GROMACS .gro file of C-alpha atoms in nm:
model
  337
    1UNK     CA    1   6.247   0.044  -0.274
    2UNK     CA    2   6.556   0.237  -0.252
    3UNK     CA    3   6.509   0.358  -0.632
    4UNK     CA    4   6.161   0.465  -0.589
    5UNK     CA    5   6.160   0.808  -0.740
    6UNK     CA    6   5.780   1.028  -0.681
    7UNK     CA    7   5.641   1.333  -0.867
    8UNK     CA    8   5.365   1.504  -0.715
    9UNK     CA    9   5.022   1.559  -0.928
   10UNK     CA   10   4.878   1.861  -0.772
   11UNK     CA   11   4.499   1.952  -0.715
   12UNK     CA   12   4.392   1.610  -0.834
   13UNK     CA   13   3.986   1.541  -0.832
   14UNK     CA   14   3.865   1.244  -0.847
   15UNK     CA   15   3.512   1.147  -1.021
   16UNK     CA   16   3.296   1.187  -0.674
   17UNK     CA   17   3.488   1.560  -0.637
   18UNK     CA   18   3.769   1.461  -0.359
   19UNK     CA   19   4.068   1.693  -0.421
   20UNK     CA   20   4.424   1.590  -0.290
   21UNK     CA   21   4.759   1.588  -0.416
   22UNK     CA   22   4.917   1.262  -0.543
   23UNK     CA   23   5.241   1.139  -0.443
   24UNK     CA   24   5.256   0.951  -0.733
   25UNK     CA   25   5.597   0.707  -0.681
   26UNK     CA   26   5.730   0.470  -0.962
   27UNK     CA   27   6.074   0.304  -1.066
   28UNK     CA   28   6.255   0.262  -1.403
   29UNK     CA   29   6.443  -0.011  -1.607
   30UNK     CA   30   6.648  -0.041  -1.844
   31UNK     CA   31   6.766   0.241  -2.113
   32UNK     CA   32   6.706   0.601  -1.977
   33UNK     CA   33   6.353   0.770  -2.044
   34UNK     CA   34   6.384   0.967  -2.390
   35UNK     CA   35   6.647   0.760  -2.489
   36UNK     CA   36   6.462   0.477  -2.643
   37UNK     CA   37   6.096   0.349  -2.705
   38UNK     CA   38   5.916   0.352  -2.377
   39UNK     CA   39   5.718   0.066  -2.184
   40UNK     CA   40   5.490   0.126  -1.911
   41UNK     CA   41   5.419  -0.152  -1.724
   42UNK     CA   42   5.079  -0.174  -1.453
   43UNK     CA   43   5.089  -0.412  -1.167
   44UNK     CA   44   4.841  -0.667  -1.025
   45UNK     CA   45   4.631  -0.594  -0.716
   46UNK     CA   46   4.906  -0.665  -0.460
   47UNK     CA   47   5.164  -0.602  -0.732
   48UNK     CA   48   5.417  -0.269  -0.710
   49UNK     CA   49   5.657  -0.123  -0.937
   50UNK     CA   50   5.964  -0.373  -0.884
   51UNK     CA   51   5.980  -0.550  -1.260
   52UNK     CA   52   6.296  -0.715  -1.148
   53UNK     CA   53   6.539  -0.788  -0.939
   54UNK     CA   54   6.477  -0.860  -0.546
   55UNK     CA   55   6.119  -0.912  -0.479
   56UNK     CA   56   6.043  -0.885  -0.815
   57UNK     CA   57   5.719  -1.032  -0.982
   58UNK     CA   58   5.773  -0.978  -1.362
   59UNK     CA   59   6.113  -1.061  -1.420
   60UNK     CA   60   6.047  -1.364  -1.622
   61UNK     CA   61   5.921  -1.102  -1.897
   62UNK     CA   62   6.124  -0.774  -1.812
   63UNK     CA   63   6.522  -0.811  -1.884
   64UNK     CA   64   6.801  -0.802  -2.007
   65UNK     CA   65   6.741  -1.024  -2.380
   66UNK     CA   66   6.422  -1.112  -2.191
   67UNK     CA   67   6.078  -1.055  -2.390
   68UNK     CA   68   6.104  -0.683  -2.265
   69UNK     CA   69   6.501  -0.636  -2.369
   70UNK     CA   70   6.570  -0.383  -2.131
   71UNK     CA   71   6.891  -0.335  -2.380
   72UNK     CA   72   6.638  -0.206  -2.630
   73UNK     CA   73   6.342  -0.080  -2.437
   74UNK     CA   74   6.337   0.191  -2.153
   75UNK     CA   75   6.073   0.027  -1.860
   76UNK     CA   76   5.870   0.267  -1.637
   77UNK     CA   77   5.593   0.129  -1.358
   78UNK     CA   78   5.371   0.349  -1.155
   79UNK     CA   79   5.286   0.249  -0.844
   80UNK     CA   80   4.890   0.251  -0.790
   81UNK     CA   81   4.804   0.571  -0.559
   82UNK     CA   82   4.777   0.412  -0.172
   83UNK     CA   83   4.873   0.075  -0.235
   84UNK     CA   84   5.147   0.138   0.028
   85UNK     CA   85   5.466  -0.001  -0.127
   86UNK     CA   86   5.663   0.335   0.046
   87UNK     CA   87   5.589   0.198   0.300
   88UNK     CA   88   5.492   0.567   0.492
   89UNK     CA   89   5.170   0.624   0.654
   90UNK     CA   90   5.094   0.941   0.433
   91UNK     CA   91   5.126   0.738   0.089
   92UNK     CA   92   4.793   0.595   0.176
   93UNK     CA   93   4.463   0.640   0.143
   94UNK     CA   94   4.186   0.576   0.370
   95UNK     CA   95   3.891   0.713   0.171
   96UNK     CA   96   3.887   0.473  -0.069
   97UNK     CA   97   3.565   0.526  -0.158
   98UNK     CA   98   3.631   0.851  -0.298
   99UNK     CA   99   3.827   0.673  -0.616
  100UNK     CA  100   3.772   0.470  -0.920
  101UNK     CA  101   4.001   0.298  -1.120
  102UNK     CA  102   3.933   0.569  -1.440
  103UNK     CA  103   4.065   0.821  -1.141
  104UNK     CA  104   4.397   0.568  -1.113
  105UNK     CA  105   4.402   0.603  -1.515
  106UNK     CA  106   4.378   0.970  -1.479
  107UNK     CA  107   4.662   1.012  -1.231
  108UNK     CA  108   4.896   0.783  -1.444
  109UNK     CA  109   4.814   1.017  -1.788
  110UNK     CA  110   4.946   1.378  -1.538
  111UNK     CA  111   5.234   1.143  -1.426
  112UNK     CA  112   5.341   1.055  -1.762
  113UNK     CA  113   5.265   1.492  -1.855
  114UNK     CA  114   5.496   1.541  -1.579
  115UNK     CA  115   5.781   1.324  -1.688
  116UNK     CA  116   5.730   1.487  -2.004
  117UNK     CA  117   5.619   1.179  -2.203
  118UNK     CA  118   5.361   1.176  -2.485
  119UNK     CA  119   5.422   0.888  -2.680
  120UNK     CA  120   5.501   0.523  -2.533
  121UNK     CA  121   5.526   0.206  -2.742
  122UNK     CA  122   5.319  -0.025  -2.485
  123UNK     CA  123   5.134  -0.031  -2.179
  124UNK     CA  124   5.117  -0.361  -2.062
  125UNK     CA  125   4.887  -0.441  -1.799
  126UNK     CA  126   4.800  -0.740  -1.551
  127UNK     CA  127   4.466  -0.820  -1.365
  128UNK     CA  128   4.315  -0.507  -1.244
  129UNK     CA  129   4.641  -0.353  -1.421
  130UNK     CA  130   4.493  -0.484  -1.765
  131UNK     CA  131   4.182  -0.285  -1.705
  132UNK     CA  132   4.378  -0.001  -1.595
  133UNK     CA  133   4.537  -0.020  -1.948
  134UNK     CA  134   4.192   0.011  -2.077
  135UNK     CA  135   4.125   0.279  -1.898
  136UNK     CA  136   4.450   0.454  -1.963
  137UNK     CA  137   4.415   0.392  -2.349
  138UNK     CA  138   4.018   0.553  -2.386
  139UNK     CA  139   4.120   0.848  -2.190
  140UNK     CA  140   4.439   0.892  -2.413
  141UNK     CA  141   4.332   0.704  -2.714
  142UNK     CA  142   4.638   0.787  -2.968
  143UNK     CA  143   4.888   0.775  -2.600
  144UNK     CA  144   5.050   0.410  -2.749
  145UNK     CA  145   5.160   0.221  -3.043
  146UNK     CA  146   5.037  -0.129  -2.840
  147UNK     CA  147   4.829  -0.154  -2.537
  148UNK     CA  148   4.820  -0.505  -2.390
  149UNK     CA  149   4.587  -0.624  -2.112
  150UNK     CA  150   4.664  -0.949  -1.954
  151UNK     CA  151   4.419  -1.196  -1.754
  152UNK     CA  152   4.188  -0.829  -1.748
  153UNK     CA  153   3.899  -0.722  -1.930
  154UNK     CA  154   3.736  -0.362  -1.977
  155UNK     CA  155   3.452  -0.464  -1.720
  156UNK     CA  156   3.393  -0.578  -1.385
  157UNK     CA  157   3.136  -0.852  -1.458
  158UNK     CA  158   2.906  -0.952  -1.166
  159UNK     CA  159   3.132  -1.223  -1.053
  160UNK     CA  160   3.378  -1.039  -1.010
  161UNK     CA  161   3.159  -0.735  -0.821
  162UNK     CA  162   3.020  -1.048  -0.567
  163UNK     CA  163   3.359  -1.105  -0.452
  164UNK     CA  164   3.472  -0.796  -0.420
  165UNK     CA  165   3.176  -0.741  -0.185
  166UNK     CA  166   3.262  -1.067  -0.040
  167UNK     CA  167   3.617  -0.925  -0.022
  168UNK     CA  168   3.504  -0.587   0.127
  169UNK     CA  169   3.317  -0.778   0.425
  170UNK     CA  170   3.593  -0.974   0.532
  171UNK     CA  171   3.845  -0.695   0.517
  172UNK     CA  172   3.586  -0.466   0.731
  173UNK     CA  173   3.446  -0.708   0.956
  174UNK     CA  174   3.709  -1.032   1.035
  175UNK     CA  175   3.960  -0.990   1.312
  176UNK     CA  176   4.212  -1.085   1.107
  177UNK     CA  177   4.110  -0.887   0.796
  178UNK     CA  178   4.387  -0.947   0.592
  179UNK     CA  179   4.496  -1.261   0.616
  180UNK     CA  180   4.116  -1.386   0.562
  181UNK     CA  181   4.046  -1.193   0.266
  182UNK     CA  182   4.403  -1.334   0.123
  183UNK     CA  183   4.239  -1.682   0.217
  184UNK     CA  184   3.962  -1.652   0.038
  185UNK     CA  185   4.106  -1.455  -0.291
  186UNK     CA  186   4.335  -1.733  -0.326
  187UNK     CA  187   4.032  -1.974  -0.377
  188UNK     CA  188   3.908  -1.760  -0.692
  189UNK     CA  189   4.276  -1.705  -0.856
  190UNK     CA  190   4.297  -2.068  -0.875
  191UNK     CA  191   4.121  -2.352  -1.037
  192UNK     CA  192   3.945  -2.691  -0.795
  193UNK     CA  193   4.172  -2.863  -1.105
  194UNK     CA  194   4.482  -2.623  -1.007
  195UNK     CA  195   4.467  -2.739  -0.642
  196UNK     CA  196   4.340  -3.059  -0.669
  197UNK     CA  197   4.662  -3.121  -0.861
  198UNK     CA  198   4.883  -2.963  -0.660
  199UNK     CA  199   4.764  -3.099  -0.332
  200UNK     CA  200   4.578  -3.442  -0.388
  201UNK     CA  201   4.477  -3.454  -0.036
  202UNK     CA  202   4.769  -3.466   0.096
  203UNK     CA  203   4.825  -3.402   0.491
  204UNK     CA  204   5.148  -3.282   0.699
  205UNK     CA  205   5.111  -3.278   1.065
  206UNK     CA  206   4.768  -3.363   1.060
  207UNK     CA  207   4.663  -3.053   0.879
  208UNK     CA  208   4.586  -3.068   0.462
  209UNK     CA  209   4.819  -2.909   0.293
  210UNK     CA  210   4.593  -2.667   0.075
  211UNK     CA  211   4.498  -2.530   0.427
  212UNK     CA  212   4.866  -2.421   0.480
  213UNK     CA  213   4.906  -2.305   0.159
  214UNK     CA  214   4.595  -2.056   0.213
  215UNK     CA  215   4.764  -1.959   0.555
  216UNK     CA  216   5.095  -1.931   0.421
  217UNK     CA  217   4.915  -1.660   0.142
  218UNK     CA  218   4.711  -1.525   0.445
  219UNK     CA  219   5.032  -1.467   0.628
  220UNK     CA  220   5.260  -1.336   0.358
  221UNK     CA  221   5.071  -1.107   0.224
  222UNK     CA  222   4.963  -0.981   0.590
  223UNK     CA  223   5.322  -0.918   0.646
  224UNK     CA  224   5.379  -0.660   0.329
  225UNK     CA  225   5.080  -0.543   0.304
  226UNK     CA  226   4.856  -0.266   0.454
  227UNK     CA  227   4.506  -0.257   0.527
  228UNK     CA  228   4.375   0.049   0.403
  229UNK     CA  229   4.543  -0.078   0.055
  230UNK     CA  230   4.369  -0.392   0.041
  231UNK     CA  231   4.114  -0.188   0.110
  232UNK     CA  232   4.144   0.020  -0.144
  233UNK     CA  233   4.267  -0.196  -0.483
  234UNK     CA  234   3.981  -0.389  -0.411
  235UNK     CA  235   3.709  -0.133  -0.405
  236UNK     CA  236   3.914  -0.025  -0.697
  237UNK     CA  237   3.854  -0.386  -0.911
  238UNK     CA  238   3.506  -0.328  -0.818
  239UNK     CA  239   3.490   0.020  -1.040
  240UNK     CA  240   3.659  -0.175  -1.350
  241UNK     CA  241   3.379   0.039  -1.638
  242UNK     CA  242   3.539   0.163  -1.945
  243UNK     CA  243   3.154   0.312  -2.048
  244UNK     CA  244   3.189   0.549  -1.740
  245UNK     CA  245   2.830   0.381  -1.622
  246UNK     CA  246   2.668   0.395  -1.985
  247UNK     CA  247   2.721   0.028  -2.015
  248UNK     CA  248   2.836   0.122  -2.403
  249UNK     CA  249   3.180  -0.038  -2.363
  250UNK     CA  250   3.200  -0.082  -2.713
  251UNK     CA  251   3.153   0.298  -2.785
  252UNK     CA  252   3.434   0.376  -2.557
  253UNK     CA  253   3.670   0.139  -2.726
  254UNK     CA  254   3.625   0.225  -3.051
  255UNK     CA  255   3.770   0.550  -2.981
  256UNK     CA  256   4.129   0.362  -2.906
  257UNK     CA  257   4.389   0.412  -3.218
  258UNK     CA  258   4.651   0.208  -3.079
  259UNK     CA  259   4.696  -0.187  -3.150
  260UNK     CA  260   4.487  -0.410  -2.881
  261UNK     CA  261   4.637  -0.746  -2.749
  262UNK     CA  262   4.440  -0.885  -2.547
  263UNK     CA  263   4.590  -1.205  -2.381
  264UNK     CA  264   4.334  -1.446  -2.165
  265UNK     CA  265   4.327  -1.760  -1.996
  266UNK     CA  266   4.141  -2.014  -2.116
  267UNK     CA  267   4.075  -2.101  -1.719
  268UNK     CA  268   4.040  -1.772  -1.547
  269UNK     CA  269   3.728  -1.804  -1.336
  270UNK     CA  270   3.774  -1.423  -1.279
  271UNK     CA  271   3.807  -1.202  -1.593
  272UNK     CA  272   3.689  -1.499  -1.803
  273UNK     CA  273   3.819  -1.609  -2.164
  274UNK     CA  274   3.492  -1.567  -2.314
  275UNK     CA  275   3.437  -1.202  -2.249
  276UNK     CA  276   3.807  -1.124  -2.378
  277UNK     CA  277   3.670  -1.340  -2.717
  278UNK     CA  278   3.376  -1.140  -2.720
  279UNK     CA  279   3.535  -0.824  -2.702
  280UNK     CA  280   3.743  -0.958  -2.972
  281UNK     CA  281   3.448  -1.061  -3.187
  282UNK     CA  282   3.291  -0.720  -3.131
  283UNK     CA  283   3.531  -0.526  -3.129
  284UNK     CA  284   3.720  -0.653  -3.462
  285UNK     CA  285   3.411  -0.562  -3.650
  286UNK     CA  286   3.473  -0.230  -3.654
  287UNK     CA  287   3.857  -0.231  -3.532
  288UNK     CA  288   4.120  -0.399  -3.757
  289UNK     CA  289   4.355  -0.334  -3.510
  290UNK     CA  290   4.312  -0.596  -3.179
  291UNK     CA  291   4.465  -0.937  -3.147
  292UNK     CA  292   4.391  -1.149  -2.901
  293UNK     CA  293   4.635  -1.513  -2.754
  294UNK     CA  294   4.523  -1.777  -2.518
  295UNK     CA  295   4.717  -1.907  -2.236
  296UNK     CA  296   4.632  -2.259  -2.191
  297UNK     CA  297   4.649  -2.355  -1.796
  298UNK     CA  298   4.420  -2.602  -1.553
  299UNK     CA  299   4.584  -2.265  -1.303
  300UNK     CA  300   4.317  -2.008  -1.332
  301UNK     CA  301   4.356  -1.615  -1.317
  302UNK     CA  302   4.693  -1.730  -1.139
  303UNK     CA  303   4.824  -1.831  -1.510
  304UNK     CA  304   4.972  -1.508  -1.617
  305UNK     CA  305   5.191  -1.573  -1.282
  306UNK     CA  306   5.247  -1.905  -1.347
  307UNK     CA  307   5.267  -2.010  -1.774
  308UNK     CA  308   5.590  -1.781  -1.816
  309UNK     CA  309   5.716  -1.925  -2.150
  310UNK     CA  310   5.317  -1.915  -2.275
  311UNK     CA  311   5.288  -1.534  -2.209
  312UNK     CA  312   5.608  -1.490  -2.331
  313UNK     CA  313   5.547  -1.635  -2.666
  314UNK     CA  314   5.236  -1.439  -2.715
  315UNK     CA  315   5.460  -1.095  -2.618
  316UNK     CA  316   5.715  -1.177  -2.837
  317UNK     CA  317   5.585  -1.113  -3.155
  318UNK     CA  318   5.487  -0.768  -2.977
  319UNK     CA  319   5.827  -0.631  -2.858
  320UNK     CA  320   6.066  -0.869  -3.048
  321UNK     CA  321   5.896  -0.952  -3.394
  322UNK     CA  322   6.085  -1.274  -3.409
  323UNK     CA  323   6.107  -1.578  -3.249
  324UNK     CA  324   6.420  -1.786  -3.122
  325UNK     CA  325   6.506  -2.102  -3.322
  326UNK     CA  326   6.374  -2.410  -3.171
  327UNK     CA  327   6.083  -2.243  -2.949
  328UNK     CA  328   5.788  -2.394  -2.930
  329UNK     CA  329   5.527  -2.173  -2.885
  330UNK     CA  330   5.233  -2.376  -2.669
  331UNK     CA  331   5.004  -2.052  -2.613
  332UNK     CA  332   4.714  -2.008  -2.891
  333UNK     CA  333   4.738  -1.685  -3.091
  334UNK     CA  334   4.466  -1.509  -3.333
  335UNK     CA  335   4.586  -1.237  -3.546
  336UNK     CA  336   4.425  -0.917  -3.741
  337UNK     CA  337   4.134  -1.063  -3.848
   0.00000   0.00000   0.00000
């Protein structure tokens, strides 16, 4: 975190009319900003800006001759208002009510003013950082060349709005708020195929071993992460609404000029594959200008984390235009229609 760098957006008001400044912090890889075509990169709910390196969580994708050449690309990542990677008590934020994820979107467009950037070549965007891509892209709909949203969709579907209720209970109401909630998120990023494979059943001093794996999450994630931030992302992923409450989604995304990837799971259980290929179908009727690739896993939402070589296949053709001789490319891929 030593390379964290923070501008400040002043006088920001959210949607429901809470003013603050935002500490906004991020990190950059790779060539200098203004130097070459720019990337900027959203995390996952319990993500943070570290692409690579120690800690990292996207460095199978973000590197040096990686899918994201960091030789040719400069690499910027916001870190998501309050989700306490500083690591100081005044980076957070307790009303978390107070925000949507549009407001997150909103923050990251005066960040980018501030650092004096008005063109990028992608946003690229994970789980609740997919939808923040959405977001990003109909507030700013000319702001990228490619926006991509990964395991993500442009709407919280009910599913996904039970168990972040679900969610919110546990982390206001368990004496061990954390490490519960982690327990029982794990059970929805996954796949009863995913785990029955990689635990069969299987005991170790006495206890099953998919009940140590949920305490080992529980436990982990306890230890880096803050409650008021759990807290808040997941109220957040609750507010996912590219309509603004019109329930129009369509509308909205119509108004996007820049070329849509979207990239789903055919096993997600949480942003499922069939509402990404409906937005496709919907969308491509009017829009000649959205792909959308298939990552084939039995691993659930989890997938992006887990199919490396799969998601980078279905970048590639984004950031490199080529492939390498001999690559197989397992990952199923629709084109301009």
């Amino acid at each position: 975190m030593a390379s964290l760098r923070y501008i400040t957006v002043e006088n920001f008001k959210t949607e429901n009319g809470f003013t603050r400044d935002i500490d906004l912090s991020y990190q950059t890889f790779g060539l200098p900003l203004g130097e070459a075509p720019i990337v900027l990169v959203n995390h996952a709910l319990t993500g943070n800006s570290t692409l690579i390196g120690e800690n990292a969580w996207f460095d199978q994708i973000v590197g040096e001759e990686k899918t994201i050449d960091l030789n040719r690309f400069a690499v910027l990542a916001f870190n998501i208002p309050g989700n306490g990677y500083s690591g100081e008590v005044e980076d957070l934020i307790f009303n978390y009510k107070d925000f949507t994820l549009d407001d997150v979107a909103r923050i990251f467009i005066e960040g980018l003013q501030l650092l004096k950037i008005d063109k990028l070549y992608a946003i690229l965007g994970c789980s609740i950082g997919g939808a923040l891509t959405w977001h990003i892209a109909v507030n700013q709909p000319d702001l990228a060349i490619h926006i991509i949203s990964v395991a993500a969709h442009h709407t919280a579907n009910d599913w996904v709005l039970a168990n972040c209720s679900i969610q919110e209970a546990i982390l206001n109401n368990s004496s061990a708020p954390i490490e519960d909630a982690r327990r029982h998120a794990m059970t929805f990023y996954r796949t009863p195929a995913s785990l029955n494979q990689k635990f069969n059943r299987e005991k170790q001093n006495g206890n099953f071993k998919v009940q140590d794996w949920l305490d080992f999450h529980g436990k982990a994630l306890k230890n880096r992460y803050k409650l008021p931030a759990y807290r808040l992302l997941n109220h957040l992923l609750s507010t996912i609404d590219i309509s603004n409450g019109t329930g129009d989604w369509l509308k909205a995304a119509q108004k996007i000029r820049s070329q849509i990837h979207l990239i789903t799971v055919n096993s997600d259980k949480f942003f499922l594959a069939e509402d990404n290929w409906n937005t496709y179908v919907q969308l491509s009727e009017t829009n000649t200008n959205i792909t959308i690739g298939e990552i084939k896993s039995i691993h659930g939402h989890d997938a992006f984390l887990i199919e490396h070589q799969q998601l980078a296949n279905l970048l590639q053709p984004i950031f490199q235009n080529i492939k390498t001789k001999n690559e197989k490319n397992t990952a199923h891929l629709v084109w301009h229609r």
